[in-house]
Coordinates of C-alpha atoms and ligand atoms in Angstrom, one line a residue:
M197 CA 9.9 18.2 -30.9
S198 CA 7.8 20.9 -28.7
V199 CA 4.4 20.9 -29.6
Q200 CA 3.1 25.0 -29.8
A201 CA -0.1 25.0 -27.3
K202 CA -3.3 27.0 -28.5
P203 CA -4.6 30.2 -27.2
V204 CA -7.8 30.6 -25.1
E205 CA -10.5 32.6 -25.0
V206 CA -10.1 36.5 -24.0
F207 CA -11.4 36.8 -20.6
D208 CA -11.9 38.8 -17.6
L209 CA -10.3 37.1 -14.3
V210 CA -11.1 38.3 -10.8
I211 CA -8.8 37.4 -8.6
F212 CA -10.5 38.0 -5.0
G213 CA -7.7 37.5 -2.3
G214 CA -5.2 38.9 -4.7
T215 CA -2.0 40.9 -3.0
G216 CA -2.2 37.5 -1.4
D217 CA 0.2 34.7 -0.9
L218 CA -1.1 32.5 -3.0
A219 CA -2.2 35.1 -5.4
M220 CA 1.7 36.3 -5.3
R221 CA 3.1 33.2 -5.3
K222 CA 1.2 30.7 -7.5
L223 CA -1.4 32.4 -10.1
L224 CA -0.4 35.8 -11.1
P225 CA 3.7 33.3 -12.6
A226 CA 1.6 31.0 -13.4
L227 CA -0.4 33.3 -15.7
F228 CA 2.8 34.7 -16.8
H229 CA 4.0 31.7 -18.1
R230 CA 0.9 31.0 -20.4
F231 CA 1.5 34.6 -21.6
A232 CA 4.4 33.9 -22.8
D233 CA 4.2 31.2 -24.1
G234 CA 1.0 32.6 -26.5
Q235 CA -2.0 30.7 -24.8
I236 CA -3.8 34.7 -23.1
P237 CA -5.4 36.8 -25.3
D238 CA -4.0 40.6 -24.5
D239 CA -6.9 42.0 -24.2
S240 CA -8.2 39.4 -21.8
R241 CA -8.2 40.7 -17.6
I242 CA -6.2 39.8 -14.4
I243 CA -7.8 42.1 -11.6
G244 CA -6.6 41.9 -8.6
V245 CA -9.4 42.0 -5.7
A246 CA -8.2 43.0 -1.6
R247 CA -9.5 45.5 1.0
E248 CA -5.9 47.1 1.1
E249 CA -6.5 50.1 -0.4
I250 CA -3.7 50.8 -3.4
D251 CA -3.5 51.5 -7.1
S252 CA -2.9 49.0 -10.3
D253 CA 0.6 50.8 -10.7
E254 CA 1.4 49.8 -6.4
Y255 CA -0.9 46.4 -8.5
A256 CA 1.2 45.7 -11.0
K257 CA 4.3 46.8 -9.5
R258 CA 3.4 43.7 -6.6
V259 CA 2.9 41.6 -9.3
K260 CA 6.0 42.4 -11.3
D261 CA 7.9 41.9 -8.2
A262 CA 6.4 38.2 -7.8
I263 CA 6.8 37.1 -11.2
K264 CA 10.2 38.9 -12.2
Q265 CA 11.3 35.3 -10.1
A266 CA 9.3 33.4 -12.8
A267 CA 11.3 35.5 -15.0
G268 CA 15.2 34.1 -13.9
D269 CA 18.0 35.6 -16.2
N270 CA 15.7 34.1 -19.6
K271 CA 16.0 37.0 -21.7
D272 CA 13.1 37.2 -24.0
L273 CA 10.9 36.1 -20.8
A274 CA 11.6 39.1 -18.9
K275 CA 11.2 41.4 -22.5
Q276 CA 7.2 39.4 -21.7
V277 CA 6.5 41.5 -18.5
D278 CA 5.9 44.5 -19.3
P279 CA 3.5 43.0 -22.0
F280 CA 2.2 41.6 -19.2
L281 CA 1.9 43.9 -17.2
K282 CA -0.4 45.6 -19.8
L283 CA -3.4 43.0 -18.7
V284 CA -3.7 43.2 -14.8
G285 CA -5.5 46.2 -13.2
Y286 CA -6.6 46.4 -9.4
H287 CA -10.0 47.3 -7.4
P288 CA -9.8 47.9 -3.4
L289 CA -13.4 46.5 -2.2
D290 CA -14.2 44.4 1.2
A291 CA -16.4 41.6 -0.9
T292 CA -18.0 41.4 2.9
V293 CA -19.9 45.1 2.4
D294 CA -21.8 46.4 0.5
K295 CA -19.9 49.7 -1.0
G296 CA -17.8 49.9 -3.4
W297 CA -19.6 46.8 -6.0
N298 CA -21.9 48.6 -7.6
E299 CA -18.4 50.8 -9.3
F300 CA -16.9 47.3 -9.2
A301 CA -19.9 45.6 -11.5
E302 CA -19.4 48.1 -14.1
D303 CA -16.2 47.5 -14.9
L304 CA -16.8 44.1 -15.9
S305 CA -20.6 44.9 -17.7
D306 CA -18.8 43.0 -21.1
A307 CA -21.2 39.7 -20.4
K308 CA -19.9 38.0 -24.0
R309 CA -16.5 37.8 -22.9
I310 CA -15.7 34.5 -20.2
R311 CA -15.1 36.2 -16.7
I312 CA -13.3 34.2 -13.4
F313 CA -13.7 34.7 -10.7
Y314 CA -10.8 32.8 -8.2
L315 CA -11.7 32.8 -4.9
S316 CA -8.2 32.9 -2.9
T317 CA -9.2 34.5 0.8
S318 CA -10.0 32.4 3.0
P319 CA -13.0 30.3 3.1
S320 CA -15.2 32.2 5.4
I321 CA -16.4 34.9 3.8
F322 CA -17.1 32.6 0.7
V323 CA -20.5 32.5 1.2
D324 CA -20.9 36.0 1.1
L325 CA -19.2 36.9 -1.6
C326 CA -21.0 34.6 -3.7
E327 CA -24.4 36.4 -1.9
R328 CA -22.8 39.7 -3.9
L329 CA -21.5 38.1 -7.1
R330 CA -25.0 37.5 -7.2
Q331 CA -27.1 40.6 -6.1
H332 CA -25.4 42.3 -8.8
N333 CA -25.9 39.8 -11.3
L334 CA -22.3 38.9 -11.9
H335 CA -22.6 35.8 -12.9
C336 CA -23.5 35.1 -15.9
G337 CA -24.0 32.5 -18.7
R338 CA -20.4 32.5 -19.2
S339 CA -18.6 33.0 -15.9
R340 CA -16.8 29.9 -13.2
V341 CA -15.6 30.3 -10.0
V342 CA -12.9 28.4 -8.3
I343 CA -12.5 27.6 -5.1
E344 CA -10.0 26.9 -3.3
K345 CA -8.9 24.1 -0.6
P346 CA -9.5 24.0 2.6
I347 CA -13.8 23.2 1.5
G348 CA -14.9 23.4 5.1
K349 CA -13.6 21.0 7.7
N350 CA -15.9 18.6 8.3
L351 CA -19.1 17.0 5.5
E352 CA -21.6 19.9 7.3
S353 CA -19.5 22.9 6.9
A354 CA -18.0 21.6 2.8
Q355 CA -21.9 21.2 2.2
R356 CA -22.6 24.5 4.0
I357 CA -20.2 26.3 1.0
N358 CA -21.0 24.4 -1.6
D359 CA -24.5 24.9 -0.6
A360 CA -23.7 29.2 -0.7
V361 CA -21.6 28.6 -3.9
G362 CA -24.7 26.5 -5.6
A363 CA -27.1 28.6 -4.8
V364 CA -25.1 31.1 -7.1
F365 CA -23.5 29.0 -9.8
D366 CA -24.1 26.2 -12.1
E367 CA -21.7 22.2 -10.8
S368 CA -21.2 23.0 -14.4
Q369 CA -19.8 26.4 -13.9
I370 CA -18.3 25.3 -10.4
F371 CA -14.4 24.5 -10.5
R372 CA -13.0 22.4 -7.4
I373 CA -9.2 22.9 -6.9
D374 CA -7.0 20.6 -6.2
H375 CA -2.9 21.3 -7.6
Y376 CA -2.3 17.9 -7.4
L377 CA -4.4 17.0 -10.2
G378 CA -2.2 19.1 -12.3
K379 CA 0.6 18.0 -11.7
E380 CA 2.3 16.3 -15.0
T381 CA 3.0 13.3 -13.4
V382 CA -1.2 12.7 -11.9
Q383 CA -2.0 13.8 -15.5
N384 CA 0.8 11.0 -17.0
L385 CA -0.7 8.0 -14.9
L386 CA -3.9 8.2 -16.5
A387 CA -2.0 7.7 -19.9
L388 CA 0.6 5.8 -18.8
R389 CA -3.0 4.0 -17.5
F390 CA -5.2 4.2 -20.8
G391 CA -2.6 4.7 -23.2
N392 CA -0.4 2.4 -23.0
A393 CA -1.5 -1.5 -23.6
L394 CA 1.4 -2.6 -21.2
F395 CA -0.4 -1.7 -18.4
E396 CA -4.0 -2.1 -17.5
P397 CA -3.6 -5.3 -17.1
L398 CA -1.0 -6.3 -14.4
W399 CA -3.5 -3.2 -12.8
N400 CA -5.5 -5.2 -10.2
S401 CA -5.0 -7.4 -7.3
A402 CA -4.0 -10.5 -8.9
H403 CA -0.8 -8.7 -9.6
I404 CA -0.2 -5.6 -7.5
D405 CA 0.4 -6.3 -4.3
H406 CA 0.0 -2.8 -2.6
V407 CA 0.2 1.2 -3.0
Q408 CA 1.9 3.8 -1.4
I409 CA 1.2 7.3 -1.7
T410 CA 3.9 9.5 0.1
V411 CA 3.4 13.7 0.3
A412 CA 6.3 14.3 2.9
E413 CA 7.4 18.3 3.2
T414 CA 11.0 19.6 5.0
L415 CA 9.1 22.7 6.1
G416 CA 7.4 22.8 9.4
V417 CA 3.7 25.0 10.0
G418 CA 5.9 28.4 9.3
T419 CA 3.6 31.7 9.7
R420 CA 0.0 29.1 8.6
G421 CA 0.0 27.8 11.9
S422 CA -3.0 29.6 13.3
Y423 CA -4.6 27.9 10.4
Y424 CA -2.7 24.2 10.4
D425 CA -4.2 24.4 14.3
T426 CA -7.4 24.2 13.0
A427 CA -7.0 21.9 10.4
G428 CA -3.9 19.5 10.4
A429 CA -2.6 16.9 7.7
L430 CA -5.7 14.9 8.4
R431 CA -7.7 17.4 6.7
D432 CA -5.0 20.0 5.3
M433 CA -3.4 16.8 2.6
V434 CA -5.3 13.6 3.4
Q435 CA -9.4 14.0 2.2
N436 CA -8.5 17.0 -0.8
H437 CA -4.6 15.6 -2.8
L438 CA -3.8 12.5 -1.1
L439 CA -7.7 10.9 -1.2
Q440 CA -7.6 12.4 -5.4
L441 CA -4.0 10.3 -6.3
L442 CA -5.4 7.2 -4.3
C443 CA -8.6 7.7 -6.5
M444 CA -6.0 8.1 -9.8
V445 CA -4.9 4.5 -8.8
A446 CA -7.2 3.3 -8.9
M447 CA -10.3 4.7 -10.7
E448 CA -11.4 1.9 -13.5
P449 CA -11.3 3.6 -16.7
P450 CA -13.7 5.9 -17.9
A451 CA -15.6 6.2 -20.5
S452 CA -13.6 8.6 -21.9
L453 CA -11.5 11.9 -20.8
D454 CA -14.8 13.8 -20.6
A455 CA -15.1 15.9 -17.2
D456 CA -17.6 14.0 -15.8
A457 CA -16.9 10.6 -17.0
V458 CA -13.3 10.6 -15.5
R459 CA -15.5 11.9 -11.8
D460 CA -17.7 9.8 -11.9
E461 CA -15.0 6.9 -11.7
K462 CA -13.3 8.5 -8.4
L463 CA -16.2 8.8 -6.6
K464 CA -16.8 4.7 -7.4
V465 CA -13.5 4.7 -5.1
L466 CA -13.8 7.2 -2.8
R467 CA -17.5 5.6 -1.8
S468 CA -15.3 1.5 -2.0
L469 CA -13.3 2.9 0.6
T470 CA -13.1 0.6 4.0
P471 CA -14.6 2.7 6.4
I472 CA -12.2 3.5 9.6
D473 CA -13.9 4.8 12.6
N474 CA -13.3 4.2 16.4
E475 CA -13.0 0.7 16.1
N476 CA -10.1 0.0 13.7
A477 CA -8.8 3.7 13.9
G478 CA -6.2 2.7 16.5
K479 CA -4.7 -0.1 14.7
L480 CA -5.3 1.6 10.5
T481 CA -4.2 4.8 11.6
V482 CA -1.0 7.0 13.1
R483 CA -0.8 10.5 13.9
G484 CA 2.2 12.4 15.1
Q485 CA 3.2 16.1 15.6
Y486 CA 6.8 16.7 15.6
R487 CA 8.8 18.5 17.6
A488 CA 12.4 20.4 18.5
G489 CA 14.7 17.7 15.7
A490 CA 17.1 18.3 12.9
T491 CA 16.4 19.1 9.1
R492 CA 19.6 19.5 5.9
D493 CA 19.3 23.0 6.7
G494 CA 19.8 22.7 10.4
A495 CA 17.9 22.7 14.0
A496 CA 14.4 22.8 13.5
P497 CA 11.9 24.0 16.3
G498 CA 8.7 21.7 17.8
Y499 CA 5.0 21.9 16.4
L500 CA 4.1 23.8 19.7
E501 CA 7.4 26.0 19.3
D502 CA 6.4 27.4 15.5
L503 CA 2.6 27.5 17.1
G504 CA 3.6 30.0 19.9
D505 CA 1.9 27.7 22.2
D506 CA 2.0 24.9 25.0
H507 CA -0.7 22.6 24.1
S508 CA -1.8 21.0 20.6
N509 CA -3.3 18.3 19.6
T510 CA -2.8 18.5 16.0
E511 CA -1.8 15.9 13.6
T512 CA 1.8 17.2 11.6
F513 CA 1.8 13.2 10.2
V514 CA -0.1 11.2 9.5
A515 CA -0.2 7.5 7.9
L516 CA -3.2 5.3 7.3
K517 CA -3.4 1.9 5.6
T518 CA -7.1 1.4 3.6
E519 CA -8.8 -0.7 1.4
V520 CA -10.8 -0.1 -1.7
A521 CA -13.1 -2.3 -2.2
N522 CA -13.8 -3.9 -5.7
W523 CA -13.4 -7.0 -7.6
R524 CA -10.0 -5.2 -9.1
W525 CA -8.4 -4.1 -5.7
A526 CA -10.0 -6.4 -2.7
G527 CA -7.3 -7.2 -0.3
V528 CA -4.6 -4.5 -1.9
P529 CA -4.0 -2.1 1.0
F530 CA -3.6 1.0 0.1
Y531 CA -0.7 3.1 2.5
L532 CA -1.1 6.4 2.4
R533 CA 1.7 9.5 4.2
T534 CA 2.2 12.2 4.9
G535 CA 3.7 15.2 7.3
K536 CA 5.8 18.2 7.6
R537 CA 9.7 18.5 9.3
L538 CA 10.3 15.2 7.2
P539 CA 13.8 14.4 5.8
E540 CA 12.7 14.9 2.7
R541 CA 10.6 17.4 -0.1
V542 CA 9.0 14.4 -2.1
S543 CA 5.6 12.7 -3.3
E544 CA 5.6 10.4 -4.7
I545 CA 2.4 6.7 -6.0
V546 CA 4.4 3.9 -5.8
V547 CA 2.8 0.8 -6.9
S548 CA 4.6 -2.1 -5.5
F549 CA 3.9 -5.5 -8.2
R550 CA 3.5 -9.2 -6.5
C551 CA 7.1 -10.8 -6.2
I552 CA 7.6 -13.8 -10.0
P553 CA 6.0 -17.2 -9.1
H554 CA 9.0 -19.0 -8.9
S555 CA 12.9 -18.2 -9.1
I556 CA 14.7 -20.7 -12.0
F557 CA 17.8 -19.4 -10.7
E558 CA 20.2 -19.8 -8.6
N559 CA 21.8 -18.8 -4.7
G560 CA 23.8 -16.9 -5.8
S561 CA 22.4 -14.6 -8.4
G562 CA 20.6 -12.6 -5.3
P563 CA 17.0 -12.2 -4.1
I564 CA 14.2 -11.5 -7.1
A565 CA 12.9 -8.2 -5.8
A566 CA 9.3 -7.1 -6.7
N567 CA 9.0 -5.0 -9.4
K568 CA 7.7 -1.7 -8.5
L569 CA 6.1 1.6 -9.8
V570 CA 7.0 5.3 -8.5
L571 CA 5.5 8.2 -10.2
R572 CA 7.2 10.8 -8.8
L573 CA 5.1 14.2 -8.5
Q574 CA 7.9 16.1 -7.1
P575 CA 11.0 16.6 -7.3
D576 CA 11.8 15.7 -10.7
E577 CA 7.9 14.6 -12.3
G578 CA 9.2 11.7 -14.2
V579 CA 8.3 7.6 -13.9
K580 CA 10.6 5.1 -12.7
L581 CA 10.1 1.3 -13.0
W582 CA 12.3 -1.0 -11.1
V583 CA 13.1 -4.3 -12.7
M584 CA 15.2 -7.0 -12.4
S585 CA 18.2 -7.0 -14.2
K586 CA 22.7 -8.8 -15.1
Y587 CA 25.2 -7.6 -13.8
P588 CA 27.5 -6.6 -16.0
G589 CA 30.3 -9.5 -16.9
P590 CA 30.8 -13.0 -16.7
G591 CA 30.6 -13.7 -13.0
G592 CA 27.3 -15.7 -13.6
L593 CA 24.4 -15.2 -13.9
R594 CA 23.6 -12.5 -11.1
L595 CA 20.7 -10.1 -11.3
Q596 CA 20.8 -6.9 -9.3
R597 CA 17.1 -4.1 -10.0
V598 CA 17.7 -1.4 -11.9
A599 CA 15.9 1.3 -12.9
L600 CA 13.7 2.2 -16.4
D601 CA 13.8 6.2 -15.2
M602 CA 11.6 9.0 -17.3
S603 CA 13.0 11.9 -15.8
F604 CA 10.1 14.3 -17.3
A605 CA 12.6 18.0 -17.8
E606 CA 14.9 15.3 -19.5
A607 CA 12.8 13.2 -22.2
F608 CA 10.9 16.3 -23.2
G609 CA 13.4 18.9 -23.4
V610 CA 10.8 21.4 -21.8
Q611 CA 10.5 23.0 -18.5
Q612 CA 7.7 21.1 -16.3
P613 CA 4.9 24.1 -16.2
D614 CA 3.2 24.2 -12.5
A615 CA 0.4 23.1 -11.7
Y616 CA -1.7 26.3 -12.3
E617 CA -0.1 27.4 -15.5
R618 CA -2.5 24.2 -16.4
L619 CA -6.0 24.1 -14.2
L620 CA -5.9 28.1 -14.6
L621 CA -6.2 27.6 -18.3
D622 CA -8.5 24.1 -18.3
V623 CA -10.8 26.7 -16.2
V624 CA -10.3 29.6 -19.0
R625 CA -11.5 26.3 -21.4
G626 CA -14.6 24.6 -19.2
N627 CA -12.8 22.1 -19.0
L628 CA -13.7 20.7 -15.6
T629 CA -12.5 17.2 -16.5
L630 CA -9.4 17.7 -13.3
F631 CA -11.8 19.4 -10.6
M632 CA -13.0 18.4 -8.2
R633 CA -17.0 17.7 -8.4
R634 CA -19.4 18.2 -5.0
D635 CA -19.9 15.2 -4.4
E636 CA -16.9 14.3 -4.5
V637 CA -15.6 16.1 -1.9
E638 CA -18.4 15.2 0.2
A639 CA -18.3 11.4 -0.3
A640 CA -13.9 12.4 0.9
W641 CA -15.7 14.1 4.0
S642 CA -17.4 11.2 4.4
W643 CA -14.9 8.8 4.9
I644 CA -12.6 11.4 6.8
D645 CA -15.0 12.1 9.2
P646 CA -15.7 9.0 11.3
I647 CA -11.4 9.3 11.3
L648 CA -11.6 12.8 12.7
N649 CA -14.3 11.7 16.0
A650 CA -12.4 8.4 16.8
W651 CA -9.6 10.8 16.8
Q652 CA -11.3 13.6 18.9
T653 CA -12.9 10.9 20.9
S654 CA -9.4 9.4 22.3
S655 CA -7.5 9.5 25.2
E656 CA -4.2 9.3 23.1
G657 CA -3.3 12.3 21.7
P658 CA -0.7 12.7 18.2
K659 CA 3.2 10.7 18.6
S660 CA 5.3 13.3 18.8
Y661 CA 8.8 12.4 16.2
V662 CA 11.6 14.8 15.7
A663 CA 12.0 17.5 12.8
G664 CA 13.5 15.5 10.3
T665 CA 12.8 11.9 11.4
W666 CA 9.7 10.2 9.0
G667 CA 7.5 10.7 11.3
P668 CA 6.7 8.3 14.5
S669 CA 8.1 4.6 14.4
A670 CA 4.4 3.5 15.1
S671 CA 4.1 4.8 11.1
V672 CA 6.9 2.3 10.4
A673 CA 5.0 -0.4 11.9
L674 CA 1.8 0.4 10.2
I675 CA 3.4 -1.4 7.2
E676 CA 6.0 -3.4 9.1
R677 CA 3.3 -5.8 10.5
D678 CA 2.5 -6.6 6.9
G679 CA 5.3 -7.8 6.3
R680 CA 6.1 -4.6 3.2
T681 CA 8.2 -1.2 4.7
W682 CA 7.8 2.5 3.1
H683 CA 9.6 2.8 -0.5
D684 CA 13.2 4.9 -0.2
D685 CA 14.5 5.6 -3.5
E686 CA 18.1 4.7 -1.4
D687 CA 17.2 1.9 -1.0
E688 CA 16.4 0.6 -3.9
Q689 CA 19.9 0.4 -5.1
Ligands
NAP13 P1 -3.4 35.0 2.4 O1 -2.5 35.5 2.1 O2 -3.7 35.3 3.7 O3 -4.3 36.1 1.2 C1 -5.8 36.4 2.1 C2 -6.1 37.4 0.7 O4 -7.6 37.7 1.0 C3 -5.4 39.0 1.0 O5 -5.0 39.8 -0.4 C4 -7.2 39.7 1.6 O6 -6.1 40.8 1.1 C5 -7.8 39.2 1.1 N1 -8.7 39.5 1.9 C6 -9.1 38.5 2.9 N2 -10.7 39.1 3.4 C7 -10.6 39.9 2.1 C8 -12.1 40.6 2.1 N3 -13.3 40.4 3.0 N4 -12.0 41.6 0.6 C9 -11.1 41.2 -0.5 N5 -10.2 40.6 -0.1 C10 -10.4 39.9 1.2 O7 -3.8 33.4 1.8 P2 -3.5 33.0 0.8 O8 -2.2 32.0 1.6 O9 -3.2 33.0 -0.2 O10 -4.4 32.2 0.7 C11 -5.9 32.0 -0.3 C12 -6.9 30.4 -0.4 O11 -6.4 30.2 -1.0 C13 -7.2 30.2 1.2 O12 -8.3 29.5 1.2 C14 -6.2 29.5 1.5 O13 -6.0 27.9 2.3 C15 -5.7 28.9 0.1 N6 -4.6 27.8 -0.7 C16 -3.6 28.9 -0.1 C17 -2.5 28.2 -0.2 C18 -1.1 29.0 -0.2 O14 0.0 28.1 -0.5 N7 -1.4 29.9 -0.4 C19 -2.5 26.6 -1.0 C20 -3.8 26.2 -1.4 C21 -5.0 27.0 -0.8 P3 -7.3 42.0 2.7 O15 -6.7 42.4 3.7 O16 -5.7 43.6 1.9 O17 -7.8 42.7 2.2

């Protein structure tokens, strides 16, 4: 039985950077889906803002093209496109200069409405933007601001951005988005851990051998090379997405789902991570950079060719090992890896349990593998629990590993909403649970900065790996040194 989602209150949403890639590819289609599902009231407004001098009709045309794909062949959805476009308007404005702000402010004069500013622009203009919102008194009590990653490129710059946004908005109005937290599987981790009696008693070092978190992409840097080269995989992926996933796995049960109760627990995890610095970075981290190779789609150029440069020390792959130094997790390694131009597009968390202490089965029964809980974030969100089972037939008690496999799409018969659909409506509702608090972002940078520093002062650059492979061989060695291997679903069959 499907559960009808409740409509939200009427709102004005201003998307600074409304013509950009994120707005067109993610935000507007997500809003369209929520509208088509009856969750967004007809008199809400969505106002795109960018410097380009176009009018609202031209903008609506672009939005229509962007959401056409979202509607696909579904006739019921297609009927909703024109009504949705009635909500959409456009305001040409350079967020960094005074001209045009008075007219823009007049357009937003209804201070009784929920007012959301989504900063979908480069973070370099966040400071200017927030200052202008303040000058024009647009930060009313019911306003909210959404900021996208990257929040800085180290602790110091993150503090600068947080100071600037915090000078205008109260922390309770600031929504630092990490779209991984909006993924169904990540929220399902909360449901699995705290809505079932089954897992929590086992969720500790006595029963869990190790945890792996993998976020693998098949694509290279594409047209984002100039941004990416100033960031790299550690800043772009580990500092936010992978550490947030680690927090969701490792945090203590919060007292409630209240935003601060959850965020307090995540913060404790971030502060418990064992430090990686000059002393141990060589042993605990591996960084790589792809060179020309081949993926499923054919020949793939190397990072330097993608970048159009002949030298760069930027990593497109990271693998690292850390621990959460507390009573629950001491001695349990967390292996994290992420990279571009890997063989598959897959994001998953693998919780690997300890082996049984003693086998009653005879030698011919086959090896008894440890149980694994695999949470797939993409593709095909779902949960798999690998257990040992008797192989059918009269040939003796032969054991084989099988998966209790739940695909969300199949189990619930509904298409999985995009993470932005959930998160955008949480912003309207004022629910901060799935957004990062300032101290979390800064604690994450405090842990990342010494790794960056160790790499910068090392005489070695990133290790090269062939596009279409699982990163440098050193990343395999990182885990195999401990007598473990990276999880591969196909090897489990
Ligand atoms: P983008 O395609 O380069 O778009 C930037 C947008 O900002 C454009 O609409 C641009 O339009 C507008 N803009 C630039 N300067 C402006 C100014 N002074 N005043 C008003 N508007 C201005 O960038 P994006 O990929 O959408 O990314 C936006 C933000 O989201 C970035 O911080 C990015 O790191 C983050 N992000 C993006 C993705 C993604 O998938 N794209 C994912 C995660 C995070 P005009 O040039 O016409 O002004």
